């Protein structure tokens, strides 16, 4: 059985995750977001990190009974998420241990430290939305709206509660008649890096709202000297990122348990 680490004990996995540039992994290690499991409290050689829709496998893949324990933990908490291997060893482990039960899924990475953000263009996006819609910084009211609705829950789901989001996170929403209809937020934070999450209500898509919310979010990142990490689920998301000034990096593979998503 694997052991879940509380926030105050996560320094024990720093050496396992020290090379990761993922905001969600770093945030989990720092105790800002997510949940973490290890096989033992001291000198663990691997860990499972769960943050929202993502589960990260880091360290050295286990064998024997330890492998069975990790598989059991994945089945308990990570069947509805993307499984992200740290390297090829973990990819091979997943394919072998979950043979016939797992599938590969493509995602798309944008470069973390190379971009062409133009503040003038970003401000233009904010002012180009339909009349009657306004871009607002997420406050307690917008947080509560986002948290309650399925389409927007992922904007703040990685934080423990409203106070935690207001302290550690931030975001911007498109509002019409006091109602949240689109948003861009930090779904994970670590020192110097934020993970970007964008969502638009289905009946308000293709109106430039995601672009405007993201532009406002990026302007704050630039002001705070934060690196906004954008991981795209599809080519449409890549196109949105490129309009904002991101530079495409590569396609990469993650995994999902079959029949569970």
Tab-separated table of C-alpha atoms in Angstrom, residues 56-243:
chain	number	residue	atom	x	y	z
A	56	UNK	CA	2.724	12.173	-13.074
A	57	UNK	CA	5.051	9.215	-12.552
A	58	UNK	CA	8.546	10.180	-11.456
A	59	UNK	CA	11.683	8.417	-10.277
A	60	UNK	CA	12.536	4.807	-11.107
A	61	UNK	CA	9.733	2.415	-12.135
A	62	UNK	CA	9.129	-0.278	-9.476
A	63	UNK	CA	9.028	-4.043	-9.806
A	64	UNK	CA	7.329	-6.912	-7.994
A	65	UNK	CA	5.095	-6.047	-5.070
A	66	UNK	CA	5.894	-2.350	-5.330
A	67	UNK	CA	4.661	-2.369	-8.927
A	68	UNK	CA	1.400	-3.987	-7.816
A	69	UNK	CA	0.961	-1.357	-5.117
A	70	UNK	CA	1.484	1.454	-7.622
A	71	UNK	CA	-0.951	-0.111	-10.106
A	72	UNK	CA	-3.530	-0.386	-7.328
A	73	UNK	CA	-3.044	3.280	-6.437
A	74	UNK	CA	-3.432	4.320	-10.066
A	75	UNK	CA	-6.681	2.362	-10.312
A	76	UNK	CA	-7.927	4.032	-7.130
A	77	UNK	CA	-7.189	7.644	-7.976
A	78	UNK	CA	-5.980	8.117	-11.547
A	79	UNK	CA	-8.232	6.261	-13.982
A	80	UNK	CA	-10.031	9.434	-15.076
A	81	UNK	CA	-6.903	11.447	-15.850
A	82	UNK	CA	-3.943	11.704	-18.210
A	83	UNK	CA	-1.027	9.545	-17.063
A	84	UNK	CA	2.234	11.337	-17.801
A	85	UNK	CA	5.463	9.311	-17.655
A	86	UNK	CA	8.639	11.123	-16.661
A	87	UNK	CA	10.650	9.323	-19.340
A	88	UNK	CA	10.762	6.310	-21.664
A	89	UNK	CA	11.329	3.921	-18.756
A	90	UNK	CA	7.990	4.948	-17.290
A	91	UNK	CA	6.303	4.793	-20.686
A	92	UNK	CA	7.532	1.210	-21.100
A	93	UNK	CA	6.401	0.400	-17.547
A	94	UNK	CA	2.889	1.690	-18.200
A	95	UNK	CA	2.569	-0.213	-21.474
A	96	UNK	CA	3.791	-3.439	-19.873
A	97	UNK	CA	1.883	-3.232	-16.588
A	98	UNK	CA	-1.393	-2.085	-18.174
A	99	UNK	CA	-1.105	-4.118	-21.364
A	100	UNK	CA	-4.407	-4.096	-23.214
A	101	UNK	CA	-5.912	-1.631	-20.751
A	102	UNK	CA	-4.198	1.582	-21.765
A	103	UNK	CA	-4.061	3.829	-24.806
A	104	UNK	CA	-1.751	6.564	-26.037
A	105	UNK	CA	-3.091	10.070	-26.478
A	106	UNK	CA	-1.346	12.985	-28.187
A	107	UNK	CA	-0.868	16.330	-26.479
A	108	UNK	CA	1.066	19.353	-27.684
A	109	UNK	CA	3.725	21.358	-25.885
A	110	UNK	CA	4.452	25.043	-26.386
A	111	UNK	CA	7.917	26.314	-25.566
A	112	UNK	CA	8.189	27.426	-21.949
A	113	UNK	CA	10.829	30.115	-22.256
A	114	UNK	CA	10.528	31.181	-25.894
A	115	UNK	CA	7.591	33.322	-26.925
A	116	UNK	CA	6.648	36.518	-28.728
A	117	UNK	CA	4.149	38.191	-26.429
A	118	UNK	CA	3.213	41.645	-27.718
A	119	UNK	CA	1.490	43.656	-24.994
A	120	UNK	CA	-0.221	45.862	-27.586
A	121	UNK	CA	-1.684	42.870	-29.391
A	122	UNK	CA	-2.754	41.281	-26.102
A	123	UNK	CA	-4.591	44.445	-25.065
A	124	UNK	CA	-6.260	44.580	-28.483
A	125	UNK	CA	-7.637	41.061	-27.941
A	126	UNK	CA	-9.133	42.188	-24.627
A	127	UNK	CA	-10.930	45.092	-26.275
A	128	UNK	CA	-12.157	43.128	-29.299
A	129	UNK	CA	-14.839	41.065	-27.590
A	130	UNK	CA	-18.596	41.482	-28.270
A	131	UNK	CA	-20.458	44.383	-26.701
A	132	UNK	CA	-21.948	43.639	-23.297
A	133	UNK	CA	-19.164	41.260	-22.261
A	134	UNK	CA	-16.390	42.384	-19.905
A	135	UNK	CA	-13.072	40.867	-18.854
A	136	UNK	CA	-12.663	40.858	-15.079
A	137	UNK	CA	-10.051	39.540	-12.689
A	138	UNK	CA	-11.397	36.492	-10.869
A	139	UNK	CA	-12.654	37.404	-7.398
A	140	UNK	CA	-14.563	35.391	-4.817
A	141	UNK	CA	-17.822	35.672	-6.777
A	142	UNK	CA	-16.294	34.422	-10.035
A	143	UNK	CA	-14.397	31.697	-8.188
A	144	UNK	CA	-17.652	30.362	-6.748
A	145	UNK	CA	-19.345	30.454	-10.144
A	146	UNK	CA	-16.418	28.663	-11.768
A	147	UNK	CA	-16.252	26.008	-9.066
A	148	UNK	CA	-19.956	25.131	-9.299
A	149	UNK	CA	-20.193	24.661	-13.069
A	150	UNK	CA	-18.857	21.573	-14.895
A	151	UNK	CA	-17.493	23.526	-17.870
A	152	UNK	CA	-15.447	25.875	-15.659
A	153	UNK	CA	-14.610	23.691	-12.658
A	154	UNK	CA	-11.134	22.989	-14.030
A	155	UNK	CA	-10.247	26.684	-13.729
A	156	UNK	CA	-9.904	26.345	-9.968
A	157	UNK	CA	-10.232	22.637	-9.116
A	158	UNK	CA	-6.588	22.178	-8.097
A	159	UNK	CA	-6.875	24.487	-5.113
A	160	UNK	CA	-8.234	23.343	-1.775
A	161	UNK	CA	-10.799	26.084	-1.417
A	162	UNK	CA	-11.616	29.695	-2.233
A	163	UNK	CA	-9.068	31.144	0.205
A	164	UNK	CA	-6.319	28.942	-1.218
A	165	UNK	CA	-7.110	30.069	-4.772
A	166	UNK	CA	-7.223	33.740	-3.796
A	167	UNK	CA	-3.872	33.392	-2.006
A	168	UNK	CA	-1.935	31.294	-4.529
A	169	UNK	CA	-3.836	31.460	-7.818
A	170	UNK	CA	-5.277	34.101	-10.111
A	171	UNK	CA	-7.257	34.333	-13.303
A	172	UNK	CA	-9.535	36.348	-15.559
A	173	UNK	CA	-13.104	35.739	-16.618
A	174	UNK	CA	-15.406	36.937	-19.371
A	175	UNK	CA	-18.601	38.150	-17.724
A	176	UNK	CA	-22.011	38.892	-19.233
A	177	UNK	CA	-24.868	40.082	-17.007
A	178	UNK	CA	-22.776	39.126	-13.934
A	179	UNK	CA	-22.428	35.570	-15.251
A	180	UNK	CA	-19.081	33.852	-15.949
A	181	UNK	CA	-19.007	32.574	-19.542
A	182	UNK	CA	-15.261	32.031	-20.165
A	183	UNK	CA	-12.048	32.116	-18.210
A	184	UNK	CA	-8.291	31.691	-18.054
A	185	UNK	CA	-6.573	30.898	-14.775
A	186	UNK	CA	-3.538	29.413	-13.103
A	187	UNK	CA	-4.588	25.826	-12.475
A	188	UNK	CA	-1.251	25.173	-10.812
A	189	UNK	CA	1.495	27.365	-9.436
A	190	UNK	CA	5.093	26.941	-8.388
A	191	UNK	CA	7.970	29.309	-7.877
A	192	UNK	CA	8.231	31.358	-11.072
A	193	UNK	CA	5.915	29.157	-13.172
A	194	UNK	CA	2.144	28.876	-13.619
A	195	UNK	CA	0.142	26.276	-15.520
A	196	UNK	CA	-2.462	27.858	-17.789
A	197	UNK	CA	-6.043	26.578	-17.948
A	198	UNK	CA	-8.598	28.001	-20.407
A	199	UNK	CA	-12.286	27.203	-20.706
A	200	UNK	CA	-15.334	28.690	-22.466
A	201	UNK	CA	-18.986	27.827	-22.028
A	202	UNK	CA	-20.184	25.942	-25.090
A	203	UNK	CA	-22.775	28.521	-26.194
A	204	UNK	CA	-20.208	31.342	-26.149
A	205	UNK	CA	-17.369	29.740	-28.097
A	206	UNK	CA	-15.801	31.256	-31.237
A	207	UNK	CA	-16.319	34.820	-30.028
A	208	UNK	CA	-12.737	35.555	-28.977
A	209	UNK	CA	-13.479	35.167	-25.276
A	210	UNK	CA	-10.798	32.564	-24.528
A	211	UNK	CA	-8.324	34.740	-26.430
A	212	UNK	CA	-9.287	37.835	-24.425
A	213	UNK	CA	-9.185	36.102	-21.038
A	214	UNK	CA	-5.837	34.505	-21.886
A	215	UNK	CA	-4.455	37.866	-23.018
A	216	UNK	CA	-5.394	39.468	-19.695
A	217	UNK	CA	-3.857	36.517	-17.847
A	218	UNK	CA	-0.604	36.762	-19.814
A	219	UNK	CA	-0.322	40.492	-19.172
A	220	UNK	CA	-0.360	39.785	-15.441
A	221	UNK	CA	2.213	37.013	-15.887
A	222	UNK	CA	4.494	39.448	-17.718
A	223	UNK	CA	4.016	42.030	-14.974
A	224	UNK	CA	4.872	39.463	-12.277
A	225	UNK	CA	7.714	37.919	-14.297
A	226	UNK	CA	6.041	34.502	-14.281
A	227	UNK	CA	6.510	31.798	-16.919
A	228	UNK	CA	3.019	30.744	-18.137
A	229	UNK	CA	3.209	27.104	-19.212
A	230	UNK	CA	0.658	26.137	-21.888
A	231	UNK	CA	0.009	22.451	-22.607
A	232	UNK	CA	-2.487	21.930	-25.435
A	233	UNK	CA	-4.982	19.075	-25.592
A	234	UNK	CA	-5.598	19.573	-29.330
A	235	UNK	CA	-4.478	21.571	-32.371
A	236	UNK	CA	-7.219	24.154	-31.785
A	237	UNK	CA	-5.610	24.937	-28.433
A	238	UNK	CA	-2.222	25.163	-30.185
A	239	UNK	CA	-3.667	27.710	-32.605
A	240	UNK	CA	-5.042	29.797	-29.733
A	241	UNK	CA	-1.668	29.744	-28.001
A	242	UNK	CA	0.159	30.777	-31.168
A	243	UNK	CA	-2.188	33.769	-31.623
